[in-house]
Coordinates of C-alpha atoms in Angstrom, one line a residue:
Chain A
M1 CA 119.2 8.3 88.3
T2 CA 118.1 9.9 85.1
A3 CA 118.9 13.4 84.4
P4 CA 116.6 15.9 82.9
P5 CA 116.2 14.8 79.2
E6 CA 116.8 18.3 77.7
L7 CA 120.4 18.2 78.9
F8 CA 121.1 15.3 76.7
A9 CA 118.8 16.1 74.0
S10 CA 121.4 17.1 71.4
D11 CA 122.8 14.0 69.8
P12 CA 126.5 14.6 69.1
S13 CA 126.6 12.5 66.0
S14 CA 124.1 14.9 64.4
R15 CA 127.0 17.2 64.1
V16 CA 128.8 14.9 61.8
R17 CA 128.8 16.4 58.3
P18 CA 127.7 14.2 55.4
V19 CA 130.7 12.7 53.8
H20 CA 131.6 11.6 50.4
D21 CA 130.0 14.4 48.7
E22 CA 131.5 16.9 46.2
F23 CA 132.6 19.4 48.8
H24 CA 133.9 17.2 51.6
G25 CA 135.9 14.5 49.9
D26 CA 137.0 11.4 51.7
L27 CA 137.5 10.5 55.3
L28 CA 141.0 10.5 56.7
E29 CA 142.3 7.8 59.1
V30 CA 144.8 8.9 61.6
S31 CA 146.7 6.7 64.0
M32 CA 147.3 8.6 67.2
G33 CA 149.8 7.0 69.6
P34 CA 151.1 4.7 70.9
H35 CA 153.9 7.2 71.5
H36 CA 152.0 10.4 71.6
P37 CA 152.2 12.8 74.5
S38 CA 148.5 13.2 74.8
T39 CA 147.6 9.5 75.1
H40 CA 148.9 9.0 78.7
G41 CA 151.3 6.3 78.0
V42 CA 151.3 3.7 75.3
F43 CA 147.7 4.0 74.2
R44 CA 146.8 4.1 70.5
M45 CA 143.6 5.2 68.8
N46 CA 142.8 4.9 65.3
V47 CA 140.7 8.0 64.6
T48 CA 138.6 8.4 61.5
L49 CA 138.2 12.1 60.7
D50 CA 135.9 14.0 58.5
G51 CA 137.7 17.3 58.2
E52 CA 138.6 17.7 61.8
T53 CA 135.5 15.9 63.3
V54 CA 135.9 12.5 64.7
V55 CA 133.4 10.1 63.0
K56 CA 134.9 6.9 64.2
L57 CA 137.4 6.0 67.0
K58 CA 139.0 2.7 67.6
P59 CA 141.2 2.2 70.7
V60 CA 144.1 -0.1 70.2
L61 CA 145.3 -1.7 73.5
G62 CA 147.8 -4.1 74.7
Y63 CA 151.2 -2.3 74.3
L64 CA 151.9 -2.5 78.0
H65 CA 150.5 -6.0 78.5
R66 CA 152.6 -7.7 81.2
N67 CA 150.5 -10.9 81.9
H68 CA 149.6 -9.5 85.3
E69 CA 146.7 -12.0 85.9
K70 CA 148.8 -15.1 84.9
I71 CA 151.5 -14.0 87.1
G72 CA 149.0 -13.8 89.9
E73 CA 148.1 -17.3 89.3
K74 CA 151.7 -18.5 89.5
A75 CA 153.0 -16.4 92.4
S76 CA 152.1 -17.0 96.1
Y77 CA 149.5 -14.8 97.6
L78 CA 152.0 -12.7 99.2
G79 CA 154.1 -12.6 96.1
S80 CA 151.3 -11.1 94.0
L81 CA 151.1 -8.1 96.5
P82 CA 154.0 -6.1 95.1
F83 CA 152.6 -6.7 91.5
T84 CA 149.3 -5.0 92.5
D85 CA 151.2 -1.8 93.0
R86 CA 152.2 -1.8 89.5
L87 CA 148.6 -1.9 88.0
D88 CA 147.7 1.8 88.5
Y89 CA 151.0 3.2 89.6
F90 CA 149.4 6.4 90.8
C91 CA 147.3 4.5 93.3
S92 CA 149.5 1.6 94.8
M93 CA 147.9 2.0 98.2
T94 CA 144.3 1.6 97.1
N95 CA 145.3 -1.4 94.6
S96 CA 147.0 -3.3 97.3
W97 CA 144.1 -2.6 99.7
A98 CA 141.6 -4.0 97.4
Y99 CA 143.8 -7.1 96.9
A100 CA 144.5 -7.5 100.6
L101 CA 140.7 -7.3 101.1
A102 CA 140.0 -10.0 98.7
V103 CA 142.6 -12.3 100.4
E104 CA 141.1 -11.4 103.9
K105 CA 137.6 -12.3 102.6
L106 CA 138.9 -15.6 101.4
T107 CA 140.6 -16.6 104.6
G108 CA 138.4 -14.7 107.1
Q109 CA 141.3 -12.7 108.4
A110 CA 140.4 -9.8 110.7
V111 CA 142.1 -6.4 110.6
P112 CA 142.9 -4.4 113.7
E113 CA 141.3 -1.0 114.2
R114 CA 144.4 0.9 113.8
A115 CA 145.1 -0.6 110.4
E116 CA 141.5 0.2 109.2
Y117 CA 142.1 3.9 110.1
L118 CA 145.5 3.8 108.4
R119 CA 144.0 2.2 105.2
V120 CA 141.4 5.0 105.0
I121 CA 144.1 7.7 105.6
L122 CA 146.3 6.2 102.9
A123 CA 143.5 5.7 100.4
E124 CA 142.3 9.2 100.8
L125 CA 145.9 10.6 100.4
T126 CA 146.1 8.4 97.2
R127 CA 142.9 10.0 96.1
L128 CA 144.4 13.4 96.6
I129 CA 147.5 12.4 94.6
N130 CA 145.4 10.9 91.8
H131 CA 142.9 13.7 91.3
T132 CA 145.5 16.4 91.6
C133 CA 147.6 14.8 88.9
L134 CA 144.5 14.1 86.8
A135 CA 143.6 17.8 87.0
G136 CA 147.2 18.7 86.0
F137 CA 147.2 16.3 83.1
L138 CA 143.8 17.2 81.8
L139 CA 144.8 20.8 81.7
Q140 CA 148.1 19.9 80.1
D141 CA 146.0 18.0 77.4
G142 CA 143.9 21.2 77.1
G143 CA 146.9 23.2 76.2
A144 CA 147.8 24.7 79.6
S145 CA 151.3 23.6 79.0
G146 CA 153.2 22.8 82.3
T147 CA 152.1 25.2 84.9
P148 CA 149.1 23.4 86.4
L149 CA 150.8 20.1 86.0
M150 CA 154.0 21.4 87.9
Y151 CA 151.8 22.8 90.7
A152 CA 150.1 19.5 91.0
F153 CA 153.3 17.6 91.0
R154 CA 154.7 20.0 93.8
E155 CA 151.8 19.1 96.1
R156 CA 151.9 15.4 95.1
E157 CA 155.5 15.3 96.2
K158 CA 154.6 16.2 99.8
I159 CA 152.3 13.0 99.9
L160 CA 154.9 11.0 98.1
D161 CA 157.4 12.0 100.8
L162 CA 154.9 10.8 103.5
F163 CA 154.6 7.5 101.6
E164 CA 158.2 7.1 101.3
S165 CA 159.0 7.7 104.9
L166 CA 156.2 5.3 105.9
S167 CA 156.6 2.4 103.4
G168 CA 160.2 2.9 102.1
S169 CA 159.1 3.6 98.5
R170 CA 157.4 6.6 96.8
M171 CA 155.2 4.9 94.4
M172 CA 155.6 1.1 94.7
C173 CA 154.6 1.1 98.4
N174 CA 154.0 -2.5 99.0
Y175 CA 152.4 -1.6 102.3
Q176 CA 149.1 -3.4 102.8
R177 CA 149.2 -6.9 104.2
F178 CA 146.6 -9.5 104.8
G179 CA 145.5 -8.6 108.3
G180 CA 146.7 -5.0 108.4
C181 CA 149.5 -2.8 107.4
R182 CA 153.2 -3.6 107.3
V183 CA 154.8 -0.6 109.2
D184 CA 153.3 1.3 112.1
P185 CA 153.6 5.0 111.5
S186 CA 155.2 7.0 114.2
P187 CA 153.5 10.0 115.8
A188 CA 155.8 12.3 113.8
W189 CA 154.5 10.7 110.6
L190 CA 150.9 11.3 111.7
E191 CA 151.8 14.8 112.5
G192 CA 153.2 15.1 108.9
A193 CA 150.0 13.8 107.4
Q194 CA 148.1 16.2 109.5
R195 CA 150.2 19.1 108.1
V196 CA 149.7 18.0 104.5
T197 CA 146.0 17.7 105.1
D198 CA 145.8 21.1 106.7
G199 CA 147.7 22.7 103.8
Y200 CA 145.8 21.1 101.0
G201 CA 142.9 23.2 101.1
A202 CA 144.8 26.3 100.5
F203 CA 146.5 24.6 97.6
L204 CA 143.1 23.7 96.1
D205 CA 141.9 27.3 96.5
E206 CA 145.1 28.4 94.6
F207 CA 144.6 25.8 91.9
E208 CA 141.0 26.6 91.4
S209 CA 141.7 30.4 91.2
L210 CA 144.2 29.5 88.5
L211 CA 141.9 27.4 86.5
T212 CA 138.2 26.9 87.5
G213 CA 137.1 30.3 86.3
N214 CA 139.5 30.3 83.3
E215 CA 137.5 31.2 80.2
I216 CA 139.8 29.1 77.9
L217 CA 139.4 26.1 80.1
M218 CA 135.6 26.5 80.0
A219 CA 135.5 26.9 76.3
R220 CA 137.6 23.8 75.9
T221 CA 135.7 21.6 78.3
Q222 CA 132.1 22.7 78.8
G223 CA 129.6 20.7 76.7
I224 CA 132.5 18.5 75.4
G225 CA 132.1 14.7 75.7
R226 CA 128.8 14.5 77.4
L227 CA 128.0 11.2 78.9
A228 CA 124.3 10.3 79.5
P229 CA 123.6 8.6 82.9
A230 CA 121.8 5.8 81.3
L231 CA 124.8 5.0 78.9
A232 CA 127.3 5.4 81.7
V233 CA 125.3 2.9 83.8
S234 CA 124.8 0.4 81.0
A235 CA 128.5 0.4 80.2
G236 CA 129.5 -0.3 83.8
V237 CA 131.4 3.1 84.3
T238 CA 132.3 3.7 87.9
G239 CA 134.1 6.4 89.9
P240 CA 134.1 10.2 89.3
M241 CA 133.2 9.7 85.7
L242 CA 129.9 8.1 86.6
R243 CA 129.2 10.6 89.3
A244 CA 129.9 13.5 87.0
S245 CA 126.9 12.3 85.0
G246 CA 124.8 12.6 88.0
V247 CA 124.5 9.0 89.2
D248 CA 124.9 8.7 93.0
Y249 CA 127.0 5.7 93.3
D250 CA 130.0 5.5 95.5
L251 CA 131.2 2.3 97.0
R252 CA 132.3 4.0 100.1
K253 CA 128.5 4.7 100.8
V254 CA 127.0 1.8 98.8
D255 CA 129.2 -1.0 100.3
G256 CA 130.5 0.8 103.4
Y257 CA 133.7 -1.3 103.3
G258 CA 136.4 -0.7 105.9
I259 CA 135.2 1.9 108.4
Y260 CA 133.8 4.4 105.9
P261 CA 130.4 4.5 107.5
R262 CA 132.0 6.2 110.6
F263 CA 133.0 9.2 108.6
A264 CA 130.8 12.1 107.6
F265 CA 131.3 13.0 104.0
R266 CA 129.2 13.9 101.0
I267 CA 129.3 12.6 97.4
P268 CA 129.5 15.4 94.9
L269 CA 127.5 14.8 91.8
G270 CA 127.6 16.5 88.3
D271 CA 124.8 17.9 86.3
H272 CA 125.9 17.7 82.7
G273 CA 128.3 14.8 82.5
D274 CA 130.7 16.8 80.3
T275 CA 134.4 17.2 80.6
Y276 CA 134.2 20.3 82.7
D277 CA 132.0 18.3 85.2
R278 CA 134.5 15.6 85.3
Y279 CA 137.1 18.0 86.2
M280 CA 135.0 19.8 88.9
I281 CA 133.9 16.6 90.5
R282 CA 137.5 15.6 91.2
I283 CA 138.2 19.0 92.8
L284 CA 135.1 18.7 95.0
E285 CA 136.0 15.0 95.9
M286 CA 139.3 16.2 97.0
R287 CA 137.7 18.6 99.4
E288 CA 135.6 15.8 100.8
S289 CA 138.7 13.6 101.1
I290 CA 140.4 16.4 103.2
G291 CA 137.4 16.2 105.5
I292 CA 137.7 12.4 105.9
L293 CA 141.5 12.7 106.5
R294 CA 140.8 15.2 109.3
Q295 CA 138.3 12.9 110.9
A296 CA 140.5 9.8 110.5
L297 CA 143.6 11.6 111.8
R298 CA 141.7 12.8 114.8
D299 CA 140.2 9.4 115.7
I300 CA 143.0 7.0 114.9
P301 CA 143.4 4.7 117.9
G302 CA 146.6 3.0 119.2
G303 CA 147.2 -0.7 119.2
P304 CA 148.9 -3.1 116.7
C305 CA 148.6 -2.2 113.0
L306 CA 149.0 -5.9 111.9
D307 CA 147.2 -8.7 113.3
P308 CA 149.9 -10.7 115.2
G309 CA 148.3 -14.1 114.1
A310 CA 148.1 -13.0 110.5
K311 CA 149.6 -15.6 108.2
L312 CA 151.6 -14.1 105.3
R313 CA 154.2 -16.6 104.0
G314 CA 152.9 -19.9 102.7
L315 CA 149.3 -18.9 102.8
R316 CA 146.9 -21.7 101.6
P317 CA 143.4 -20.5 101.9
K318 CA 140.6 -23.2 101.9
A319 CA 139.1 -23.8 98.5
G320 CA 136.5 -21.1 97.7
E321 CA 136.1 -17.8 95.9
A322 CA 136.1 -14.2 96.9
Y323 CA 135.5 -10.8 95.2
A324 CA 136.5 -7.6 97.0
R325 CA 136.0 -4.2 95.7
I326 CA 136.8 -0.7 96.8
E327 CA 136.3 2.8 95.6
G328 CA 139.7 3.6 94.1
P329 CA 140.3 7.2 92.9
K330 CA 139.5 6.0 89.4
G331 CA 136.5 3.9 90.2
E332 CA 135.6 0.4 91.4
I333 CA 138.8 -1.6 91.6
G334 CA 138.1 -5.2 92.4
F335 CA 140.0 -8.4 92.7
Y336 CA 138.4 -11.8 92.2
L337 CA 140.3 -14.8 93.6
I338 CA 139.4 -18.6 93.3
S339 CA 141.4 -20.7 95.7
D340 CA 141.7 -24.5 95.2
G341 CA 143.7 -24.9 98.5
S342 CA 147.1 -24.6 96.8
P343 CA 149.6 -21.8 97.7
S344 CA 148.7 -19.7 94.6
P345 CA 145.2 -18.9 93.4
Y346 CA 143.5 -21.0 90.7
R347 CA 142.1 -17.8 89.2
Y348 CA 143.1 -14.2 89.7
R349 CA 141.2 -11.6 88.0
V350 CA 141.4 -7.8 88.3
R351 CA 138.4 -5.4 87.6
P352 CA 140.2 -2.3 86.5
P353 CA 138.3 0.9 86.6
S354 CA 140.4 2.7 83.9
F355 CA 139.9 -0.1 81.3
I356 CA 136.1 -0.2 81.6
N357 CA 135.8 3.6 81.8
L358 CA 137.8 3.7 78.6
T359 CA 135.3 1.6 76.6
L360 CA 133.1 4.6 76.3
L361 CA 135.7 6.7 74.6
E362 CA 134.3 6.4 71.1
D363 CA 130.8 7.4 72.4
L364 CA 132.2 10.5 74.0
C365 CA 134.3 11.6 71.2
L366 CA 131.9 11.2 68.2
G367 CA 131.1 14.6 66.6
H368 CA 133.9 16.4 68.4
T369 CA 137.3 17.6 67.0
V370 CA 140.5 15.8 67.4
A371 CA 141.8 18.3 70.0
D372 CA 138.6 17.7 71.9
A373 CA 139.2 13.9 71.8
V374 CA 142.5 14.5 73.6
V375 CA 140.8 16.5 76.4
I376 CA 138.1 13.8 76.7
L377 CA 140.6 11.1 77.0
G378 CA 142.3 13.2 79.7
S379 CA 139.1 13.4 81.7
I380 CA 138.5 9.7 81.6
D381 CA 141.6 9.4 83.8
I382 CA 143.4 6.2 82.5
V383 CA 146.6 4.7 83.5
L384 CA 147.9 2.3 81.0
G385 CA 149.5 0.0 83.5
E386 CA 146.0 -0.8 84.7
V387 CA 144.3 -0.8 81.1
D388 CA 146.7 -3.4 79.6
R389 CA 147.7 -5.1 82.8
Chain B
M1 CA 133.4 40.0 82.6
L2 CA 135.2 37.9 79.9
G3 CA 139.0 37.5 80.9
T4 CA 138.6 38.0 84.6
G5 CA 139.3 34.3 85.1
L6 CA 142.4 34.5 83.0
L7 CA 143.8 37.5 85.0
H8 CA 143.0 35.7 88.3
G9 CA 145.1 32.8 86.9
L10 CA 148.0 35.0 85.9
K11 CA 148.0 36.5 89.5
V12 CA 148.5 33.0 90.8
T13 CA 151.3 32.3 88.4
A14 CA 153.1 35.6 89.2
K15 CA 152.7 34.9 93.0
N16 CA 154.4 31.6 92.5
L17 CA 157.1 33.0 90.3
V18 CA 158.0 35.7 92.7
G19 CA 157.6 33.3 95.6
S20 CA 160.0 30.8 94.1
F21 CA 162.9 33.2 94.9
H22 CA 162.3 33.7 98.5
D23 CA 159.5 31.4 99.7
P24 CA 160.7 27.8 100.6
A25 CA 157.2 26.6 100.3
R26 CA 157.3 27.6 96.6
Y27 CA 160.9 26.8 95.8
V28 CA 160.9 23.0 96.3
T29 CA 163.4 21.6 93.8
T30 CA 166.7 20.2 94.8
E31 CA 169.8 20.7 92.6
Y32 CA 170.3 17.1 92.4
P33 CA 173.8 16.0 91.5
E34 CA 175.2 18.6 93.7
V35 CA 172.7 18.4 96.5
K36 CA 171.1 15.2 97.4
A37 CA 167.7 15.1 99.1
P38 CA 167.9 13.2 102.4
Q39 CA 166.4 9.8 102.3
P40 CA 164.1 8.7 105.1
E41 CA 165.1 5.9 107.3
N42 CA 162.6 3.4 105.8
A43 CA 163.7 4.1 102.2
R44 CA 164.7 1.1 100.3
S45 CA 166.3 0.3 97.0
F46 CA 167.9 -3.2 96.6
P47 CA 168.8 -5.9 99.0
F48 CA 172.1 -6.5 100.5
L49 CA 173.5 -9.3 102.8
V50 CA 174.4 -8.5 106.4
S51 CA 177.7 -9.6 107.7
E52 CA 178.9 -9.4 111.4
S53 CA 182.2 -8.0 110.7
A54 CA 183.6 -5.6 108.1
A55 CA 187.1 -7.4 108.2
D56 CA 185.7 -10.7 107.1
P57 CA 182.5 -10.3 105.3
M58 CA 182.4 -13.7 103.7
G59 CA 183.2 -15.7 106.9
T60 CA 180.6 -13.8 109.1
M61 CA 177.7 -13.7 106.7
R62 CA 174.4 -14.2 108.5
C63 CA 172.9 -16.1 105.6
V64 CA 172.5 -19.8 106.0
A65 CA 171.4 -20.5 102.4
C66 CA 167.9 -21.6 103.4
Q67 CA 166.7 -20.4 100.0
I68 CA 163.3 -19.0 101.4
C69 CA 164.0 -15.7 99.8
E70 CA 164.8 -17.4 96.5
K71 CA 161.5 -19.2 96.6
E72 CA 159.4 -16.2 97.6
C73 CA 161.0 -13.5 95.5
P74 CA 158.1 -12.4 93.3
P75 CA 160.2 -11.6 90.2
Q76 CA 162.5 -14.5 90.8
C77 CA 165.8 -12.5 90.7
I78 CA 167.7 -14.4 93.5
Y79 CA 169.9 -17.5 92.7
I80 CA 171.5 -19.4 95.7
E81 CA 173.7 -22.4 95.8
K82 CA 174.2 -24.0 99.1
S83 CA 177.6 -24.7 100.4
K84 CA 179.0 -28.3 100.7
D85 CA 180.6 -27.8 104.1
K86 CA 179.5 -25.9 107.3
K87 CA 181.0 -23.0 109.2
P88 CA 180.3 -21.8 112.8
G89 CA 177.6 -19.2 113.1
P90 CA 177.6 -16.2 115.5
D91 CA 176.0 -18.5 118.1
G92 CA 178.6 -21.1 117.8
R93 CA 176.4 -23.7 116.0
M94 CA 177.5 -25.1 112.6
Q95 CA 175.6 -23.7 109.7
L96 CA 175.6 -23.8 105.9
Y97 CA 176.5 -20.7 104.0
P98 CA 175.7 -19.6 100.3
A99 CA 178.4 -20.7 98.0
V100 CA 176.8 -18.7 95.4
F101 CA 174.4 -15.8 96.1
D102 CA 173.3 -13.7 93.1
I103 CA 170.8 -11.0 92.8
D104 CA 170.0 -9.7 89.3
I105 CA 169.5 -6.0 90.1
S106 CA 168.0 -5.4 86.7
V107 CA 165.2 -7.8 87.6
C108 CA 164.7 -6.9 91.2
M109 CA 161.7 -4.7 91.9
S110 CA 162.6 -3.4 95.4
C111 CA 159.5 -4.9 97.0
Q112 CA 161.2 -6.1 100.3
I113 CA 159.5 -9.4 100.3
C114 CA 162.8 -11.2 100.7
V115 CA 163.5 -9.1 103.9
E116 CA 160.3 -9.9 105.4
V117 CA 160.5 -13.6 104.9
C118 CA 164.1 -14.0 106.0
P119 CA 164.1 -15.7 109.5
F120 CA 167.8 -15.0 110.0
D121 CA 167.8 -11.2 109.5
A122 CA 170.4 -11.8 106.9
I123 CA 169.1 -9.8 103.9
R124 CA 168.1 -6.2 104.3
M125 CA 167.3 -3.3 101.9
D126 CA 170.1 -0.9 100.8
Q127 CA 169.5 2.7 99.9
I128 CA 171.9 2.9 96.9
F129 CA 170.4 4.3 93.7
E130 CA 173.3 5.7 91.6
I131 CA 174.1 2.3 90.0
A132 CA 173.7 3.3 86.4
T133 CA 176.2 1.6 84.1
T134 CA 177.1 1.0 80.6
E135 CA 177.9 -2.7 81.2
R136 CA 174.4 -4.2 80.7
F137 CA 175.0 -7.7 82.0
S138 CA 177.7 -8.4 84.6
A139 CA 177.6 -5.0 86.2
L140 CA 174.1 -5.5 87.3
L141 CA 174.3 -9.0 88.5
F142 CA 175.4 -8.6 92.1
D143 CA 177.3 -11.6 93.6
R144 CA 177.8 -12.3 97.3
E145 CA 181.1 -10.3 97.4
K146 CA 179.2 -7.2 96.1
L147 CA 176.1 -7.9 98.3
A148 CA 177.9 -8.4 101.5
K149 CA 177.9 -5.4 103.8
P150 CA 178.8 -5.1 107.5
N151 CA 176.2 -4.8 110.2
A152 CA 177.6 -1.3 111.0
Y153 CA 176.4 -0.2 107.6
Y154 CA 173.0 -1.6 108.4
H155 CA 172.9 0.4 111.5
Q156 CA 173.9 3.5 109.6
L157 CA 171.0 3.1 107.2
H158 CA 168.2 1.9 109.4
P159 CA 169.3 2.7 113.0
T160 CA 165.9 2.0 114.7
E161 CA 165.2 -1.3 112.9
A162 CA 168.9 -2.5 113.2
A163 CA 168.9 -1.9 116.9
E164 CA 165.7 -4.0 117.3
V165 CA 167.2 -6.8 115.2
D166 CA 170.4 -6.8 117.2
A167 CA 168.6 -6.9 120.6
R168 CA 166.4 -9.8 119.3
R169 CA 169.4 -11.7 118.0
Q170 CA 171.5 -11.3 121.1
A171 CA 168.6 -12.5 123.2
A172 CA 168.2 -15.6 120.9
E173 CA 172.0 -16.2 120.9
A174 CA 172.3 -16.1 124.7
K175 CA 169.4 -18.6 124.9
T176 CA 171.1 -21.0 122.5
R177 CA 174.5 -20.8 124.3
A178 CA 172.8 -21.4 127.6
K179 CA 171.0 -24.4 126.1
A180 CA 174.3 -25.7 124.6
A181 CA 176.3 -25.1 127.7
K182 CA 173.9 -27.3 129.9
P183 CA 174.1 -30.6 128.3
A184 CA 177.9 -30.1 127.7
S185 CA 178.4 -29.9 131.4
V186 CA 176.7 -33.2 131.9
Q187 CA 177.8 -35.2 129.0
P188 CA 181.3 -35.7 127.8
P189 CA 182.0 -34.1 124.3
T190 CA 180.7 -36.4 121.5
A191 CA 180.2 -36.3 117.8
P192 CA 178.7 -32.8 117.7
G193 CA 181.6 -31.4 119.6
A194 CA 184.1 -32.9 117.2
K195 CA 182.6 -30.7 114.5
A196 CA 183.1 -27.5 116.6
Q197 CA 186.9 -28.1 116.4
N198 CA 186.8 -26.6 113.0
P199 CA 188.7 -23.3 113.5
P200 CA 186.3 -20.4 113.0
G201 CA 186.6 -18.3 109.8
N202 CA 188.1 -20.9 107.6
A203 CA 185.4 -20.7 105.1
P204 CA 186.6 -20.8 101.5

């Protein structure tokens, strides 16, 4: 759990120069965003600078607030499902899986075997999409203008084509249901998924030879934005960001939800918790995802993909509460539902990974330059649709 | 050696640049307005209403104005007003029809919930996407004239799904007709028969 102390001995705030003396003058307050290409959407940070060093950083949220949770309390259980796609719009499949899981827990609905496999396949494809794009965006923030991002989007497009031919929509899939999945994939679709899986390793090799050994990338990311494991745990950080700090916590192993215990895969861990580790952890996770995909596509059984007795419309679960969480690509995404027996939940709460990971932004950025703050923000992997909800 | 990683990266970029001229795996863009990427069968954009015949789309609309889709629509973009009178449906029984059926396309989020909850297979997803307009209000409020499209169009968009729906509907219709024919042979025509004298297709 705790990393060797010498790795985290240097306190970043010690690098802050003394201010208000005769040489350095006053602090400068800069408002970055909400419309700034580096802030991944409409995110604003009020940065206080001493020279070029960040001494204070205050995130300003809420520009994309859409009342998601209140809508969830007004809409029916089925009607909330398409809205969950719009939380983290890169990972609609995992968002709706987490929500479907919460409702299934509430009603005690069983899921057929084939749907469990499909969910794993789609979740791992989503992880590939998310991590590939994250790597592209992170490098864009680091100054690699365009090239890695376009390569990432080229590969992402192949998976989005799969999603479109299966669910009808590229990003807003609306595919998971309480008790399974909406459309049964054809054998041709599974072959297509197999093709994408087989080709992805070669793409990752190419992507890594473009970037991983790149001296500029290393200089921009190594030792930048170090996150101590103890701080990460106490702040509730989850996902690749936590594992990059060396904490072995992955819900796929810890909870073993769905059918994940059946697959053999490893959890990559970082040593330093810096931005470079956060980048590398995603590349390594993608390689593990490819392994899971191979196993799932090999073992997927036949049968129905939606429980024929599943009730979708006019669902009225018994009074009670349920919290279901899964390991989304960005971290633990959970849904908490309280039912009072009416057709819509009494309370509908989302536990968004991006938002909780973002709370550490100031701690990571203190003592670094403005340009580093942009790279650190990129490595946290936020999507504003989920942060603001 | 310092700089080796950079050179490796440049090699990859050069490979992709050269490959984009001859390798289809590296040249993946579509020249959109001239060339359109084919849409998969499941692709969906906005809802439309299925009519049996292209000649009389208003008279042969499957929709019976049950308003389930209006209630279930997550962004609440459907507005339906029931008709005052009835017209004969495809299975010969009298049914209501929507006097007003509006979908605000600018609100619709293409989620397909209306399609899934419809018990009459009356609303299905279209694949149109080039509907940009400078008219902000009326052009994006689709009324029933604009929404009604023939069953043949549905077959063209989603052939597998449409064939399944047709088979299911025909089986159900045959059942209803058989059921309706039996009591008619025993009893003389009474009040329900009087309604059927309405000539078909006289819907306003």
